[in-house]
PDB file of C-alpha atoms in Angstrom:
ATOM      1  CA  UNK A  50       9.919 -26.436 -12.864  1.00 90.00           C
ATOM      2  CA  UNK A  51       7.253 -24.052 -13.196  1.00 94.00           C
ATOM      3  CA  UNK A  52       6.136 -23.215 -16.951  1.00 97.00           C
ATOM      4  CA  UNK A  53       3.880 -19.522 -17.196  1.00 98.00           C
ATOM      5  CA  UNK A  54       2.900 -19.169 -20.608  1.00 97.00           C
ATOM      6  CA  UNK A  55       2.184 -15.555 -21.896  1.00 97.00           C
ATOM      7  CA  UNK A  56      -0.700 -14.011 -23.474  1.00 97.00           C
ATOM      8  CA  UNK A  57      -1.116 -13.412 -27.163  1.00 96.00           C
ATOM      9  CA  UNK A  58      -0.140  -9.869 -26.320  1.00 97.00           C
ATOM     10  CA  UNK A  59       1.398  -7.609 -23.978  1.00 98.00           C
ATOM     11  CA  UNK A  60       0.457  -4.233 -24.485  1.00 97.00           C
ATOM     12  CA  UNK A  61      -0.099  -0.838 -22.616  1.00 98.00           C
ATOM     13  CA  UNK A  62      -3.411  -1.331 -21.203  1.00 97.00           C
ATOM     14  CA  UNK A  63      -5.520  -2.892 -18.496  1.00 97.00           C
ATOM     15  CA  UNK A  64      -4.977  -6.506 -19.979  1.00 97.00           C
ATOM     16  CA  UNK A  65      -1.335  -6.231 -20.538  1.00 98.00           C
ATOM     17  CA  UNK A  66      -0.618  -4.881 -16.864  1.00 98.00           C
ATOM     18  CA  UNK A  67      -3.200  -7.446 -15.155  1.00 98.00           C
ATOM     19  CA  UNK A  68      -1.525 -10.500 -17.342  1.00 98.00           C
ATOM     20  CA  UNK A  69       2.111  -9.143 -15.814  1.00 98.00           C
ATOM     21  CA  UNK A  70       0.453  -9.328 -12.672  1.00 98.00           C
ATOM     22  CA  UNK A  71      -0.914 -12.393 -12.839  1.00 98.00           C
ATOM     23  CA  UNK A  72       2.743 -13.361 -13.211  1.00 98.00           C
ATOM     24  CA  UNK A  73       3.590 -11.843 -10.201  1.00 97.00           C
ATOM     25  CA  UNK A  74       1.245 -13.953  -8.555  1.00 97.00           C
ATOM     26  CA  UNK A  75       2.445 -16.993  -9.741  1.00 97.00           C
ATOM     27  CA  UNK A  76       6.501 -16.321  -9.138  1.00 96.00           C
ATOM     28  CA  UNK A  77       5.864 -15.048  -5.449  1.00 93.00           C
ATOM     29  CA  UNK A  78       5.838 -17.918  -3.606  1.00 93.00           C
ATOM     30  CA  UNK A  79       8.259 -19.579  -5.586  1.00 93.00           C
ATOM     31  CA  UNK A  80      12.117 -20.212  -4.130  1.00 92.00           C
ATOM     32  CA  UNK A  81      15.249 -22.334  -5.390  1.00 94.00           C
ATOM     33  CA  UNK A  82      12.912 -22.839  -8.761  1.00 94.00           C
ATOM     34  CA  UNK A  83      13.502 -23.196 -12.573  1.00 96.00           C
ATOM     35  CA  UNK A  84      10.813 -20.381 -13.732  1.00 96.00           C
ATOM     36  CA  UNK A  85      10.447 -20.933 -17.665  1.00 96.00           C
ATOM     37  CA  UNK A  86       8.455 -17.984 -19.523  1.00 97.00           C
ATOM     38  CA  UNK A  87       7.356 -19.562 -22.752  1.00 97.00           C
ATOM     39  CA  UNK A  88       6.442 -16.876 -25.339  1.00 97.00           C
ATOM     40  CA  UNK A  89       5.385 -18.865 -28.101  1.00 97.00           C
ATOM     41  CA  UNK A  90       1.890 -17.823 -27.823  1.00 97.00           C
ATOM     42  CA  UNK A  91       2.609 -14.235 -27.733  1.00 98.00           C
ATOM     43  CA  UNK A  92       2.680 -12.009 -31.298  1.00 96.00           C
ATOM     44  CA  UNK A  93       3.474  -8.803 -29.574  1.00 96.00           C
ATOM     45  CA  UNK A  94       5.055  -7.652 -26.113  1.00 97.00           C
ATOM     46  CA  UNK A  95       5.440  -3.911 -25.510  1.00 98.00           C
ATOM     47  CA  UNK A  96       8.748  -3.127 -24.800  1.00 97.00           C
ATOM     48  CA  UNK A  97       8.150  -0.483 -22.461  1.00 98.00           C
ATOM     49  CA  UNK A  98       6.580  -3.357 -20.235  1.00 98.00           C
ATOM     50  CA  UNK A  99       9.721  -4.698 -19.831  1.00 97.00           C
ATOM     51  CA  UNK A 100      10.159  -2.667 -17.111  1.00 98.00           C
ATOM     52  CA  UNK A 101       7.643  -4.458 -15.257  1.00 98.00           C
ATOM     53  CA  UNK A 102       8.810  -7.459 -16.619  1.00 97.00           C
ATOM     54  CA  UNK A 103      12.163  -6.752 -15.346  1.00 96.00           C
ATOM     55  CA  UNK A 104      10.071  -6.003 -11.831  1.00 96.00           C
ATOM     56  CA  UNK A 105       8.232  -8.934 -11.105  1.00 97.00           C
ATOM     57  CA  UNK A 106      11.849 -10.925 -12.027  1.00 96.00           C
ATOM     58  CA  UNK A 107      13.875  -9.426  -9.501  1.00 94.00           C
ATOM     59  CA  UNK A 108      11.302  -9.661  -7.018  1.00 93.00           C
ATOM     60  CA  UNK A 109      11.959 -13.152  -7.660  1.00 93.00           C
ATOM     61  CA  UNK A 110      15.414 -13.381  -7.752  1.00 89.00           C
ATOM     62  CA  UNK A 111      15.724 -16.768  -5.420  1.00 90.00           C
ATOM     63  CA  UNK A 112      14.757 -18.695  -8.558  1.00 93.00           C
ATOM     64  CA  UNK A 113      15.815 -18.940 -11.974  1.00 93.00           C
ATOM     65  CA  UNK A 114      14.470 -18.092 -14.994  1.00 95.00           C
ATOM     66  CA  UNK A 115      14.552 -19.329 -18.538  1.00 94.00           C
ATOM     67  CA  UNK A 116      12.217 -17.228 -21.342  1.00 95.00           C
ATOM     68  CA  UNK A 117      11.733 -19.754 -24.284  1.00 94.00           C
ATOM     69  CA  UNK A 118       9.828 -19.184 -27.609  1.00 96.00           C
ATOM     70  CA  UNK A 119      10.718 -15.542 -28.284  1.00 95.00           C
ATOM     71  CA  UNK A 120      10.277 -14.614 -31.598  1.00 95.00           C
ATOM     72  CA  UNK A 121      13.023 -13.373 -33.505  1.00 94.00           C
ATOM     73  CA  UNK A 122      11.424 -10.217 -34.083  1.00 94.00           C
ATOM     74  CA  UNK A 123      11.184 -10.040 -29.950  1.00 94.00           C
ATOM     75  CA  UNK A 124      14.027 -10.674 -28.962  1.00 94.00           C
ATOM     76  CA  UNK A 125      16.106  -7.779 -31.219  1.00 94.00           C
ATOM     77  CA  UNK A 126      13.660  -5.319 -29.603  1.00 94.00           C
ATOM     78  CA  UNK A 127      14.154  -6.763 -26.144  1.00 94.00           C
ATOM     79  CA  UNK A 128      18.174  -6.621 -26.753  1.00 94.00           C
ATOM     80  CA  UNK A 129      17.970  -3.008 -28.220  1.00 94.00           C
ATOM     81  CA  UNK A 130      16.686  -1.947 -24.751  1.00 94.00           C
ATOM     82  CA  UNK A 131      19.277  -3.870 -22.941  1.00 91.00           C
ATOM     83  CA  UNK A 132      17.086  -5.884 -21.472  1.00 90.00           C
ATOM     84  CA  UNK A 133      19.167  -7.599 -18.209  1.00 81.00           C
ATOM     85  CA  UNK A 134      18.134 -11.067 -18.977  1.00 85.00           C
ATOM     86  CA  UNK A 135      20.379 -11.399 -22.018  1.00 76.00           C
ATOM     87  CA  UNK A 136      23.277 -10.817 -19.159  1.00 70.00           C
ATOM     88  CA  UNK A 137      24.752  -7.428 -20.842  1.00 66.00           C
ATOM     89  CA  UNK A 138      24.209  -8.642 -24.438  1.00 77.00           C
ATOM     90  CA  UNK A 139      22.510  -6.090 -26.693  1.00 86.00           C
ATOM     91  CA  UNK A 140      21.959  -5.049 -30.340  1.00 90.00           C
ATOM     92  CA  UNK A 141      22.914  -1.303 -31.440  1.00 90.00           C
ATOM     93  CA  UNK A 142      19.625   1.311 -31.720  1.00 90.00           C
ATOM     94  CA  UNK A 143      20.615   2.676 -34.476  1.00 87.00           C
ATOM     95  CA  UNK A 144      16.979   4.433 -35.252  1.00 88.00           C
ATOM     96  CA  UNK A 145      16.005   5.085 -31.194  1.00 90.00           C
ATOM     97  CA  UNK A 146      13.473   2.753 -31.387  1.00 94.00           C
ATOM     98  CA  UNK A 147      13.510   2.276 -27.366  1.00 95.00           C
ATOM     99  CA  UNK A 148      14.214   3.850 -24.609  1.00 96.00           C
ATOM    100  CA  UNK A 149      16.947   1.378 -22.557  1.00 96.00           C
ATOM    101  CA  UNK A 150      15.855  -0.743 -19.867  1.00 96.00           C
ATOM    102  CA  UNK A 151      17.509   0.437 -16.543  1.00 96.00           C
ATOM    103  CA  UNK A 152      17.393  -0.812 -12.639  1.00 96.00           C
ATOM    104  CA  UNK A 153      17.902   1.960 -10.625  1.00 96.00           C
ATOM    105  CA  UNK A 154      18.976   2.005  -6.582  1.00 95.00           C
ATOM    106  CA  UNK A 155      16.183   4.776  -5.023  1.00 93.00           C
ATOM    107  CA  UNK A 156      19.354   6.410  -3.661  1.00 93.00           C
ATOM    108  CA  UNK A 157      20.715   6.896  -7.156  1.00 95.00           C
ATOM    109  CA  UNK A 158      18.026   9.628  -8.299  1.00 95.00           C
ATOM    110  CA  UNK A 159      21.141  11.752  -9.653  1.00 96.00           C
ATOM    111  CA  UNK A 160      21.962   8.367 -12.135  1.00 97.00           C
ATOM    112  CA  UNK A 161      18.193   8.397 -13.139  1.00 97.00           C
ATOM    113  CA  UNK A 162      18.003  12.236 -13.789  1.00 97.00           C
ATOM    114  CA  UNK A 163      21.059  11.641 -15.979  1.00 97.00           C
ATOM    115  CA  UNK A 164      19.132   8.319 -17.358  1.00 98.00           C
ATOM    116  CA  UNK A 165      16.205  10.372 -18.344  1.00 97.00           C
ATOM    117  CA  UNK A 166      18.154  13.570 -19.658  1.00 97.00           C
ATOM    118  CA  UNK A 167      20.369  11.515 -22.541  1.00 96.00           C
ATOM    119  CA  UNK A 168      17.721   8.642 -23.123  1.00 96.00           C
ATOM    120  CA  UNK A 169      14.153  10.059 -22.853  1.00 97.00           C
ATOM    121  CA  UNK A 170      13.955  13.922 -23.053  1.00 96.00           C
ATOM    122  CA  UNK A 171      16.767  13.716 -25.600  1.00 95.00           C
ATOM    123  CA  UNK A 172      14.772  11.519 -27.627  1.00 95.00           C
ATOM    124  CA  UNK A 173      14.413  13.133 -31.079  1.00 94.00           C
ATOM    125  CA  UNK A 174      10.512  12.453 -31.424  1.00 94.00           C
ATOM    126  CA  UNK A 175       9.695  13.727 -27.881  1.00 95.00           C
ATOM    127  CA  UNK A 176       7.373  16.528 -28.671  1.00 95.00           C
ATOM    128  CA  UNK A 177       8.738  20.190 -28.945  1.00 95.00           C
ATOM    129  CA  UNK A 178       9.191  21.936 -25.323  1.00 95.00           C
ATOM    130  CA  UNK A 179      11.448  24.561 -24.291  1.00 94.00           C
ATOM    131  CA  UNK A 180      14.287  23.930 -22.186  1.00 95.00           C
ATOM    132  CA  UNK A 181      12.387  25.464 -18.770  1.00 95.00           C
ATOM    133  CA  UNK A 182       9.501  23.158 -19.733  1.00 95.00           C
ATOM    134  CA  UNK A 183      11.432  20.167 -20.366  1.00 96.00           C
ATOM    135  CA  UNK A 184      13.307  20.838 -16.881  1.00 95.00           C
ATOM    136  CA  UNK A 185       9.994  20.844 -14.829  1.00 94.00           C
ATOM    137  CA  UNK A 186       8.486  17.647 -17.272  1.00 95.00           C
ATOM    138  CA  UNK A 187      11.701  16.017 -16.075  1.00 96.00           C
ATOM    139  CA  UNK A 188      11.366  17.237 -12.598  1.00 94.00           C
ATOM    140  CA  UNK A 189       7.456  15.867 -12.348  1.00 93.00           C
ATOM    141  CA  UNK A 190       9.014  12.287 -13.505  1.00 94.00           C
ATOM    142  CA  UNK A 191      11.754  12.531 -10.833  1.00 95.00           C
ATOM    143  CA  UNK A 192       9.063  12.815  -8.003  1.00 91.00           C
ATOM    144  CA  UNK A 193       7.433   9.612  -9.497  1.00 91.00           C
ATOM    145  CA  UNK A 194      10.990   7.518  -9.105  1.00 92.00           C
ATOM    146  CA  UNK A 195      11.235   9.109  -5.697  1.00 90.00           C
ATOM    147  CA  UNK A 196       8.119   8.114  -4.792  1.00 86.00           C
ATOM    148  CA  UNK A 197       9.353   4.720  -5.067  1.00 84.00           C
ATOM    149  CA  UNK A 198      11.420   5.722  -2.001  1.00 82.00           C
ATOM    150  CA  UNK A 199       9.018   7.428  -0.129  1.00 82.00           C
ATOM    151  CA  UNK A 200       6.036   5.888  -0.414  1.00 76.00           C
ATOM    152  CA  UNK A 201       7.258   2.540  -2.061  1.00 72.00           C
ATOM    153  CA  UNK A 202      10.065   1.854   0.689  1.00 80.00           C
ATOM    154  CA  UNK A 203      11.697  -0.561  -1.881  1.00 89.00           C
ATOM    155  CA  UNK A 204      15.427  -0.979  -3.044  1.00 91.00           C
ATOM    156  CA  UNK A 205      14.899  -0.917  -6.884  1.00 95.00           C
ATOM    157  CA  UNK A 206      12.926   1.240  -9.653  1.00 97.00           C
ATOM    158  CA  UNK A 207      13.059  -0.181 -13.025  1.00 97.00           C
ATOM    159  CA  UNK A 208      12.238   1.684 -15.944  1.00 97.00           C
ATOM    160  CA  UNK A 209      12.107   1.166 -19.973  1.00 98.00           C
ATOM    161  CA  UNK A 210      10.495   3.015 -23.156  1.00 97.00           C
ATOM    162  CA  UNK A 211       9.620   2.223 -26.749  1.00 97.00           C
ATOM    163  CA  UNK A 212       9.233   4.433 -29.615  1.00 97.00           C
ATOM    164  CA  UNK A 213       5.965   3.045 -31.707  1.00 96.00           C
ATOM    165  CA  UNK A 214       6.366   4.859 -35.361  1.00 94.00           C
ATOM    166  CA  UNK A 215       3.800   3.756 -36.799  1.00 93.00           C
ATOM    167  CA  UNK A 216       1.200   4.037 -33.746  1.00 95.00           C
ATOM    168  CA  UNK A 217       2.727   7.711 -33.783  1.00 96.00           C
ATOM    169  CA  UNK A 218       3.209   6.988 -29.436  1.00 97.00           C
ATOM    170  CA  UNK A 219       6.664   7.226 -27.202  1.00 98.00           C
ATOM    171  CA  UNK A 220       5.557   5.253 -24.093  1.00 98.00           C
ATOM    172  CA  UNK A 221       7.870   5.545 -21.012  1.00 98.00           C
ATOM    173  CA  UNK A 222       7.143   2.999 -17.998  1.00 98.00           C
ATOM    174  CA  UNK A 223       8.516   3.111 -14.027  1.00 97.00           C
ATOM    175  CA  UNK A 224       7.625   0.489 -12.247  1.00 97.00           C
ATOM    176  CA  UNK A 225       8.411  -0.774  -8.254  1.00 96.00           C
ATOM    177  CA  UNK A 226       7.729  -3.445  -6.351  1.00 95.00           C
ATOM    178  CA  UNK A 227       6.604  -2.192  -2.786  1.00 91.00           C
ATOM    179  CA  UNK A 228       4.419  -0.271  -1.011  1.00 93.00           C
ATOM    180  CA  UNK A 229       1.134  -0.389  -2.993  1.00 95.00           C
ATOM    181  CA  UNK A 230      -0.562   2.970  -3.683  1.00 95.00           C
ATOM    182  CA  UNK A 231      -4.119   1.369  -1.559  1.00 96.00           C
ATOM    183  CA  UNK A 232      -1.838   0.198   0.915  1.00 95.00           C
ATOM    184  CA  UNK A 233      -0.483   4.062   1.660  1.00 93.00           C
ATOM    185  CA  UNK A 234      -4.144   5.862   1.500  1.00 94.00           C
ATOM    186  CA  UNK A 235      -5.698   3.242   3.247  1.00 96.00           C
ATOM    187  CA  UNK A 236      -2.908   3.771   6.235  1.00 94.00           C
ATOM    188  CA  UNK A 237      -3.067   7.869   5.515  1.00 93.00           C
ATOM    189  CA  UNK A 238      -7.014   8.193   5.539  1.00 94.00           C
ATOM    190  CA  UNK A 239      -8.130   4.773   7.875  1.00 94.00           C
ATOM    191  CA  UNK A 240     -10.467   3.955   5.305  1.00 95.00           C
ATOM    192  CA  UNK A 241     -11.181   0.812   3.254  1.00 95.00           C
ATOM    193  CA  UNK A 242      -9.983   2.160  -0.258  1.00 96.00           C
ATOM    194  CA  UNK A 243     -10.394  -0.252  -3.134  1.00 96.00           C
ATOM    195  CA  UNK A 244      -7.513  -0.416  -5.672  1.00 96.00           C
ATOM    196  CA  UNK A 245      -9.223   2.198  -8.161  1.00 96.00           C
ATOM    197  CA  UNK A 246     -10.659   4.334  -5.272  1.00 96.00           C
ATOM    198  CA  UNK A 247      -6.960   4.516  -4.006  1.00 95.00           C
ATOM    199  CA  UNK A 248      -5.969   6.238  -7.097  1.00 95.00           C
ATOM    200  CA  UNK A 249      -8.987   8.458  -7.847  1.00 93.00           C
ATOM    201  CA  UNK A 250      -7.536   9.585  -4.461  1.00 93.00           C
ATOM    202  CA  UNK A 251      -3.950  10.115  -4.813  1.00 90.00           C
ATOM    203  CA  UNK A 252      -3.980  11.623  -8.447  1.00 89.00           C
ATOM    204  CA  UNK A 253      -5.956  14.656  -7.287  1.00 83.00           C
ATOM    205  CA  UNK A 254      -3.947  17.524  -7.224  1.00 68.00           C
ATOM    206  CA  UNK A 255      -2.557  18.523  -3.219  1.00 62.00           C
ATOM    207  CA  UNK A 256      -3.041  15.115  -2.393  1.00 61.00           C
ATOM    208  CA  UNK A 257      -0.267  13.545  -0.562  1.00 61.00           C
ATOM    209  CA  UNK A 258       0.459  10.646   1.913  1.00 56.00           C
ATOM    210  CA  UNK A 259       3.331  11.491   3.180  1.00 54.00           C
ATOM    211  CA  UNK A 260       4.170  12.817   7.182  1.00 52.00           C
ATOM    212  CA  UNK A 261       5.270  15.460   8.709  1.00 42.00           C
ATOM    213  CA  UNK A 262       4.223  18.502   6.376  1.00 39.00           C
ATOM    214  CA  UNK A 263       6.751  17.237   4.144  1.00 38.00           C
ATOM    215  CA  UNK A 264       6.132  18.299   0.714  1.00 37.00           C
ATOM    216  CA  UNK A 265       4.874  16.617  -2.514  1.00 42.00           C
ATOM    217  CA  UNK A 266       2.251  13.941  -3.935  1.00 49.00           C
ATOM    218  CA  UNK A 267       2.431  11.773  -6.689  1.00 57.00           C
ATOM    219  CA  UNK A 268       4.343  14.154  -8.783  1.00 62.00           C
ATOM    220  CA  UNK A 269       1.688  13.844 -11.503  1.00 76.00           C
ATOM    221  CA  UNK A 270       0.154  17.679 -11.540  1.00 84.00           C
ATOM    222  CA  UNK A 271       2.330  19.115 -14.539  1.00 89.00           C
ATOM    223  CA  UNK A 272       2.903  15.696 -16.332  1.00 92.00           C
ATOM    224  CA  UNK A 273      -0.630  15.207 -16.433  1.00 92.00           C
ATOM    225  CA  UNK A 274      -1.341  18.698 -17.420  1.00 92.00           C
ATOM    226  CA  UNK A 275       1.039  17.882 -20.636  1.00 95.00           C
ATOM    227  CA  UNK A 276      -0.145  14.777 -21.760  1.00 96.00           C
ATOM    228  CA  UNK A 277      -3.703  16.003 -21.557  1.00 95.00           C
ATOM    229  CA  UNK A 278      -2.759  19.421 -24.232  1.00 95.00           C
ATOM    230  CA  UNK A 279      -0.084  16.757 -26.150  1.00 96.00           C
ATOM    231  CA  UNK A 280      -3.291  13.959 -26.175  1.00 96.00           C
ATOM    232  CA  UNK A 281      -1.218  11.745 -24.876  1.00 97.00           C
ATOM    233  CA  UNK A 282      -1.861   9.135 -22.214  1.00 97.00           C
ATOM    234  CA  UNK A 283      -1.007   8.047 -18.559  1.00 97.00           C
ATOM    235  CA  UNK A 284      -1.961   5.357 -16.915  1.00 97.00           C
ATOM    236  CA  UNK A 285      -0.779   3.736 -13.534  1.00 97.00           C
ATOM    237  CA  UNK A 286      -1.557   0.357 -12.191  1.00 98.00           C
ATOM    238  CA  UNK A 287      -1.347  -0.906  -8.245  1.00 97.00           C
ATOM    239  CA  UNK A 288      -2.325  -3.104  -5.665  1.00 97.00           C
ATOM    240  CA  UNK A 289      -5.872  -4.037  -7.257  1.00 97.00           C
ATOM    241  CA  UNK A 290      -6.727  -1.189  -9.422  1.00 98.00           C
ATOM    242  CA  UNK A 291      -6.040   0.648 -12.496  1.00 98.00           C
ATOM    243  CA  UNK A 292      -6.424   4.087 -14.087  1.00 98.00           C
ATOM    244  CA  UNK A 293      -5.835   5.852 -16.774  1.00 97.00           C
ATOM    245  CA  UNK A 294      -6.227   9.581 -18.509  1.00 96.00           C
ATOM    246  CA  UNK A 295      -6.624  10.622 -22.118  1.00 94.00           C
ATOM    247  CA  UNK A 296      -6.912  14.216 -22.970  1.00 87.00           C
ATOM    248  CA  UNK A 297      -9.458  15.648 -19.913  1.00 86.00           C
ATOM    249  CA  UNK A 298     -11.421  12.111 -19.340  1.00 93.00           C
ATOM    250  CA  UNK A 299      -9.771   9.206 -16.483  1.00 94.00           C
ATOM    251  CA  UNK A 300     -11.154   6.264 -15.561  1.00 95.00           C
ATOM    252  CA  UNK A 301     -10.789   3.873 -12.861  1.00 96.00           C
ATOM    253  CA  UNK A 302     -11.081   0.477 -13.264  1.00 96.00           C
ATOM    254  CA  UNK A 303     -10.518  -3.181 -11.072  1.00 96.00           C
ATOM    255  CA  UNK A 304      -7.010  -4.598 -12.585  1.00 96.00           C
ATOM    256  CA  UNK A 305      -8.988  -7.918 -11.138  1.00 92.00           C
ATOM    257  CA  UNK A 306      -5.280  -8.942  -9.905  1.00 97.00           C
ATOM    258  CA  UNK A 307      -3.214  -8.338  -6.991  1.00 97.00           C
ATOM    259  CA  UNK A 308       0.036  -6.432  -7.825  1.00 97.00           C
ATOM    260  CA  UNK A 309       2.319  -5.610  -5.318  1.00 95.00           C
ATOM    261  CA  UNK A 310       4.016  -2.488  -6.712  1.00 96.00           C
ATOM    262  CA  UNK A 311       3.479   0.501  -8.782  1.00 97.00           C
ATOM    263  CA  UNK A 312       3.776   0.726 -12.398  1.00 97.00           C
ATOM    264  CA  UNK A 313       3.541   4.606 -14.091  1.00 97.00           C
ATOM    265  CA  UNK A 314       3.179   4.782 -18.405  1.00 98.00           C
ATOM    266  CA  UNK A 315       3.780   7.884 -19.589  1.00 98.00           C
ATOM    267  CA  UNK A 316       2.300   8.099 -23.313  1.00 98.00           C
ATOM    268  CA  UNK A 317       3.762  10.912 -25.159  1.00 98.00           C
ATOM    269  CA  UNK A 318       1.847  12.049 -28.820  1.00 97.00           C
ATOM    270  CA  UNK A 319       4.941  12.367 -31.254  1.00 96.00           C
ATOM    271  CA  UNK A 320       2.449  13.026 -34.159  1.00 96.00           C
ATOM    272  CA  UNK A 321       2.252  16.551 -32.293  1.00 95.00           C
ATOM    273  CA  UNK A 322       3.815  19.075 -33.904  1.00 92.00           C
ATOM    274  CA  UNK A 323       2.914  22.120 -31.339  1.00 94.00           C
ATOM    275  CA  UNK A 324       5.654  23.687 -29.489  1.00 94.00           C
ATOM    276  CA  UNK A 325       5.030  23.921 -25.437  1.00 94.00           C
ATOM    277  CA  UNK A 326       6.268  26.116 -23.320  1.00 91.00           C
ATOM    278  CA  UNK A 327       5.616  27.455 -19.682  1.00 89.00           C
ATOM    279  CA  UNK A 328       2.949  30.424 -19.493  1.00 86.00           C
ATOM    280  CA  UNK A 329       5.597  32.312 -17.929  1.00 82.00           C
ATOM    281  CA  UNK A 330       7.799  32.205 -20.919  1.00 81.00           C
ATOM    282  CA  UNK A 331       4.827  32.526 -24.017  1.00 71.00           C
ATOM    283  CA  UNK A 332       5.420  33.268 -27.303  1.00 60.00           C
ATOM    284  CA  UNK A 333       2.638  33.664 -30.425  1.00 55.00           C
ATOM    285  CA  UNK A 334       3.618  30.693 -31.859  1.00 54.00           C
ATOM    286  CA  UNK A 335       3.955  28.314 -28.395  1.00 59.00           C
ATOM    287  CA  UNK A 336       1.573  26.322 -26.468  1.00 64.00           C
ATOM    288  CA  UNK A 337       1.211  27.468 -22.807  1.00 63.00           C
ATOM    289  CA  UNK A 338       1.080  26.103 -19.816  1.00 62.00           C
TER     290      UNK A 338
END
């Protein structure tokens, strides 16, 4: 049996996406196993990382695993999302306090759209947008899941948000396990791309790896352009690197471990009380785009 104890915390940052990734390292070249994930050394796990979480499991899914030591507290979060571990058991939302855990086939991008419709854009503390705006946000989102397809080439996109009242944040994360990001520009541009370099590449706007003339990037143009007037926050880790974007100011950084996938957080400001609309549709009192 192999016994991975988790960090004090899990959270939506550098550390918390390198320490899931370190897990990934560990579970890979496991098969026929008893995987036990012992939690009694961690306070606080981001729900919204479940969905890499839920990842790195599946990629695993010769062995089996056993998560001991969750906290009360951690648990009733992790059922409120529907977390599949628990088998189908789950505790009622009753104050939207996450945004359910879902695995999603990449040919089932109708189910998603639906998915992200009724659980995230309905969400009553997503900031105010009008309906054309909240199309194209949901739109920009859609092109991240299909890039899971794409440029991924994997079978699976898992996905899961929390609402943090008190932090005044709605984070949203999609996360595969294929294709890495440095693994597509380094085959697109035949150059030795680190992890971060990868993704200073492929978040620039009209940046794409895909063939043929065929159309679209990342998908991260108007989602970025969002976040950065809601001062929110996005941030994507793969293969080796990380980055991340705050109002107008990224950075790129070494995750320092391998991860062989791509995980998107979307951070969405609910303490913003603007309205946001398209420039094509302004009003006095809205926010353009």
């Amino acid at each position: 049996m192999l016994t991975i104890k988790l960090p004090y915390r899990i959270g939506s940052n550098q550390k918390g996406f390198a320490a899931l990734a370190n897990i990934y390292q560990q579970v890979k070249p496991c098969q026929f196993e008893t995987i036990q994930l012992d939690f009694q050394n961690t306070t606080w796990f981001d729900a919204n990382m479940l969905a890499m979480l839920g990842a790195i499991m599946e990629s695993a899914w010769k062995n089996d695993f056993d998560i001991v030591n969750l906290r009360p507290e951690q648990e009733k979060i992790f059922k409120k999302t529907r977390y599949s571990y628990f088998g189908g058991e789950s505790l009622p939302d009753h104050y939207q306090t996450t945004v359910e855990y879902r695995k999603t086939k990449v040919s089932e991008i109708g189910s998603f759209e639906k998915y992200l419709e009724k659980k995230l854009l309905a969400h009553p503390e997503i900031p105010s947008m009008s309906a054309l705006l909240r199309k194209k946000i949901k739109e920009s989102i859609l092109e991240i899941f299909d890039n899971a397809r794409t440029h991924g080439k994997c079978e699976f996109v898992f996905s899961c948000g929390q609402y943090y009242p008190r932090k005044g944040r709605l984070d949203f994360t999609v996360v595969d396990i294929g294709r890495t990001i440095r693994k597509n520009v380094r085959d697109y541009l035949h150059k030795n791309f680190s992890g971060k370099m990868a993704l200073d590449w492929a978040v620039q706007k009209n940046t794409t790896t895909r063939k043929d003339n065929i159309p679209g990037g990342l998908g991260f143009a108007l989602i970025r352009e969002f976040l950065c007037k809601n001062n929110g926050k996005m941030q994507i880790a793969s293969a080796d690197g990380y980055w991340y974007e705050r109002g107008r100011t990224s950075h790129s950084k070494d995750l320092n471990v391998f991860f062989r996938g791509t995980a998107v957080n979307l951070e969405f400001n609910v303490n913003d009380k603007s309205s946001y609309c398209l420039i094509s549709e302004i009003e006095d009192t809205d926010i353009p785009f």
